[in-house]
C-alpha positions in Angstrom: 25.1 6.3 31.3 22.8 9.2 30.3 25.7 10.8 28.2 26.2 7.4 26.6 22.6 7.1 25.7 22.4 10.9 24.3 25.4 10.0 22.3 23.5 7.0 20.8 20.3 9.1 20.1 22.4 11.7 18.5 23.8 9.1 16.3 20.6 8.0 15.4 19.2 11.2 14.6 22.2 12.0 12.4 21.6 8.6 10.4 18.2 9.8 9.9 19.2 13.1 8.6 21.7 11.6 6.4 18.7 9.1 4.8 16.9 12.1 3.9 19.8 14.0 2.7 21.0 11.1 0.4 17.3 10.5 -0.8 16.9 7.0 1.0 13.4 7.7 1.4 12.9 7.5 -2.4 14.2 4.0 -3.3 11.8 1.6 -1.8 10.2 0.7 -5.3 12.5 -2.3 -7.0 12.4 -4.9 -9.6 9.5 -2.9 -11.3 10.3 -4.2 -14.9 9.3 -7.8 -13.7 5.6 -6.7 -13.9 4.6 -5.5 -17.3 1.1 -6.9 -18.0 -0.9 -3.5 -18.3 -4.4 -3.0 -16.8 -5.4 -0.3 -19.6 -5.9 3.4 -18.4 -9.2 3.6 -16.3 -11.0 4.9 -13.3 -12.3 2.3 -10.8 -11.6 -0.9 -13.2 -10.2 -4.2 -12.5 -8.7 -7.2 -14.0 -10.5 -10.3 -14.1 -8.9 -13.4 -12.0 -5.0 -13.1 -12.7 -2.7 -16.2 -11.5 -0.5 -15.5 -8.8 2.0 -18.3 -9.8 1.9 -19.9 -6.2 -0.6 -20.9 -3.7 -1.5 -18.4 -1.0 -3.2 -19.5 2.2 -5.5 -17.0 3.6 -7.6 -17.8 6.6 -7.6 -21.7 5.6 -8.8 -20.8 2.1 -6.1 -21.5 -0.7 -6.1 -18.8 -3.4 -4.1 -19.2 -6.7 -5.5 -16.0 -8.2 -6.1 -12.6 -7.5 -8.2 -9.5 -8.8 -6.0 -6.4 -9.5 -8.1 -3.3 -8.8 -6.9 0.0 -9.9 -7.7 1.8 -6.6 -4.7 0.5 -5.0 -5.6 -3.0 -3.7 -5.9 -6.6 -4.8 -8.9 -8.7 -3.6 -9.5 -12.4 -3.7 -13.2 -13.0 -3.6 -14.5 -10.4 -6.3 -13.2 -7.5 -8.0 -13.4 -4.0 -6.3 -14.4 -0.9 -7.7 -14.8 1.0 -4.5 -12.8 4.3 -4.4 -13.5 6.1 -1.3 -11.8 4.1 1.6 -13.3 3.1 5.2 -12.7 0.8 8.0 -12.3 -2.6 6.6 -12.4 -4.7 9.9 -15.7 -6.2 9.0 -14.2 -8.0 6.3 -17.1 -6.9 4.1 -14.9 -7.5 0.9 -13.2 -10.5 2.1 -9.6 -10.8 1.9 -8.0 -7.6 0.5 -4.4 -6.2 0.5 -4.1 -2.6 -0.1 -0.8 -0.8 -0.4 -2.7 2.7 -1.1 -6.7 2.4 -1.0 -7.9 5.5 -2.8 -9.2 6.9 -6.1 -6.4 6.2 -8.3 -7.2 7.6 -12.1 -4.9 6.5 -14.8 -6.7 8.4 -17.3 -4.7 11.6 -16.5 -2.5 12.9 -19.3 1.1 11.9 -18.0 -0.1 9.0 -15.8 1.2 5.6 -16.5 -1.2 2.6 -16.3 -1.2 0.1 -13.4 0.8 -3.1 -14.4 1.2 -6.5 -12.7 2.6 -9.9 -13.4 4.3 -13.0 -11.7 8.2 -13.5 -11.8 11.1 -14.9 -9.9 12.6 -12.7 -7.5 15.7 -13.8 -5.2 14.8 -17.4 -6.1 11.2 -17.1 -4.9 8.1 -17.0 -7.0 6.3 -13.4 -6.7 3.4 -11.5 -7.9 3.7 -7.8 -8.0 1.7 -4.7 -9.0 3.3 -1.4 -9.9 1.2 1.6 -9.4 4.1 3.8 -10.5 3.3 7.5 -11.5 -0.5 7.1 -11.3 -2.9 10.0 -11.2 -5.8 10.8 -9.0 -9.6 11.2 -9.9 -10.7 13.5 -11.9 -7.9 12.8 -14.3 -5.6 15.2 -12.4 -1.8 15.0 -13.3 -0.5 14.7 -10.2 1.2 11.1 -9.6 1.9 8.8 -6.9 4.4 5.9 -6.7 3.9 2.7 -4.8 4.1 -0.9 -5.4 2.8 -4.2 -3.9 5.0 -7.5 -4.0 3.5 -11.0 -2.8 6.4 -13.6 -2.2 5.9 -17.4 -2.3 7.3 -18.6 1.1 6.2 -22.2 0.8 9.4 -23.4 1.8 8.4 -22.2 5.5 5.0 -24.3 5.0 2.4 -24.8 2.5 0.7 -21.6 1.5 2.7 -19.3 3.4 3.6 -16.0 1.8 5.0 -12.4 2.4 3.5 -9.2 1.6 5.7 -6.1 0.8 4.7 -2.5 0.2 7.2 0.1 -1.4 6.6 3.8 -1.7 8.6 6.3 -3.5 6.3 9.4 -3.9 2.8 10.1 -2.2 1.8 13.5 -3.0 -2.1 12.9 -3.2 -4.5 11.1 -0.8 -7.9 11.8 -2.2 -10.0 12.4 -5.4 -12.7 14.6 -5.9 -15.3 12.2 -5.7 -14.1 11.2 -2.5 -14.7 15.0 -1.2 -11.2 16.2 -2.1 -10.5 19.7 -3.6 -8.4 19.6 -6.8 -4.9 18.9 -5.9 -5.8 15.6 -4.2 -5.2 16.8 -0.5 -7.8 16.8 2.3 -6.2 20.3 3.7 -9.2 22.3 3.5 -11.7 21.0 6.3 -13.6 24.4 6.1 -14.7 24.1 2.6 -14.2 20.2 1.8 -15.6 18.8 5.3 -16.2 15.3 3.5 -12.8 14.7 2.3 -11.8 11.3 3.1 -8.1 10.4 3.0 -6.5 7.2 1.6 -6.0 3.9 3.6 -3.1 1.3 3.8 -3.5 -2.2 5.2 -4.8 -5.6 4.8 -7.6 -8.0 5.8 -7.0 -11.6 5.9 -9.8 -12.8 8.8 -11.5 -11.2 11.5 -8.6 -11.7 13.5 -5.9 -10.9 11.3 -6.5 -7.2 9.9 -4.8 -3.9 10.4 -4.4 -0.5 8.7 -1.1 1.5 9.1 -1.0 4.6 11.3 -2.3 7.5 9.4 -5.0 5.9 7.2 -7.8 8.0 6.8 -5.9 10.8 8.6 -5.9 14.1 6.5 -2.2 14.7 5.5 -0.6 11.9 7.6 0.5 9.6 4.8 1.5 12.0 2.0 5.2 13.1 1.8 6.2 15.4 4.9 3.1 14.2 6.9 3.4 12.8 10.4 3.1 8.8 9.1 4.6 9.7 5.6 5.0 6.3 3.9 8.2 7.1 2.4 9.9 8.2 5.6 9.1 5.4 7.5 9.6 1.5 7.3 8.2 -1.8 9.0 10.5 -5.0 9.4 12.9 -3.2 7.0 15.9 -1.1 6.9 15.0 0.5 3.6 12.5 3.9 4.2 9.2 3.4 2.4 9.3 -0.3 2.4 6.8 -2.4 4.7 6.8 -6.1 5.1 4.6 -8.8 6.5 4.5 -12.4 6.9 1.4 -14.5 6.3 1.9 -17.8 7.9 -1.0 -20.6 8.2 -3.2 -18.2 6.7 -2.8 -15.2 9.1 -0.6 -12.3 9.3 2.3 -13.2 11.9 1.7 -11.0 15.0 2.5 -8.9 16.9 2.2 -5.9 14.6 4.7 -3.3 15.4 4.3 0.5 14.6 6.3 1.7 11.6 9.2 3.6 12.8 10.5 7.0 11.5 13.5 7.7 9.3 15.6 8.2 12.6 15.1 4.7 13.5 14.6 2.8 10.2 18.1 2.5 9.4 18.6 0.3 12.4 16.1 -2.3 10.7 13.4 -1.5 13.1 10.0 -1.5 12.4 4.9 -3.0 11.6 1.1 -2.9 11.0 -3.1 -2.2 8.2 -8.3 -1.1 5.6 -12.1 -0.3 4.5 -14.6 1.0 1.9 -17.5 2.9 0.7 -19.7 3.2 -2.2 -20.8 6.2 -3.9 -22.0 6.7 -7.4 -19.1 8.8 -9.3 -19.3 11.2 -12.1 -16.9 10.2 -14.9 
């Protein structure tokens, strides 16, 4: 029995190594061409209210619109210019969904702007936001690639929807206004002790909120980190993809922990945020 178990583990590890060798951790973002409305290059900006194209029940309130915020999140009660994340369990900003809450700056040479829009995908109405090839404050030409897709699941009940986060490249975690050195990594605590790393997660109510493991932890979520977003998954067999279901206004429990690459190919996988206001020099 022990020998059989060892064979299974070896097989799983081999699949994980194969995933890295074939670049499976860099294929999560999909259908980005569906979301083409552009938020012009900016730092800390937001859209006005944007139609979702469907109704989302969040904690008993029906939302048909959202704000797309440049700093890696969408909010529903007001726009959000906060660029340095902190724990969101207090619900200070109301409902928020954050694929990568950090100081995105799309003014850098080579950065693409954030884009968003409503579309149909797989027969469902969806609302998506692309943060593809986005830079970090202060206009640094280093780029992350991530995406959020909200899917109408009213076929399962009025107001129900799914959340999906997709990641292809995460090479920076913080901007200089959040205490980071040039380069976007909180890897020098001696000289930059106040560096604050990115956060990934959601808040839908006081009892339905979470952050992914590695949030606010230096070096954890970036490529090669212990909780690297591209080499784990959640409720998906695609590395870099994290799926959540919102039913009757709440994210469906339990919230399993994201699995590493060695297990992601077996379809095993779960998890979720905060903020802090500080004046920034442009």
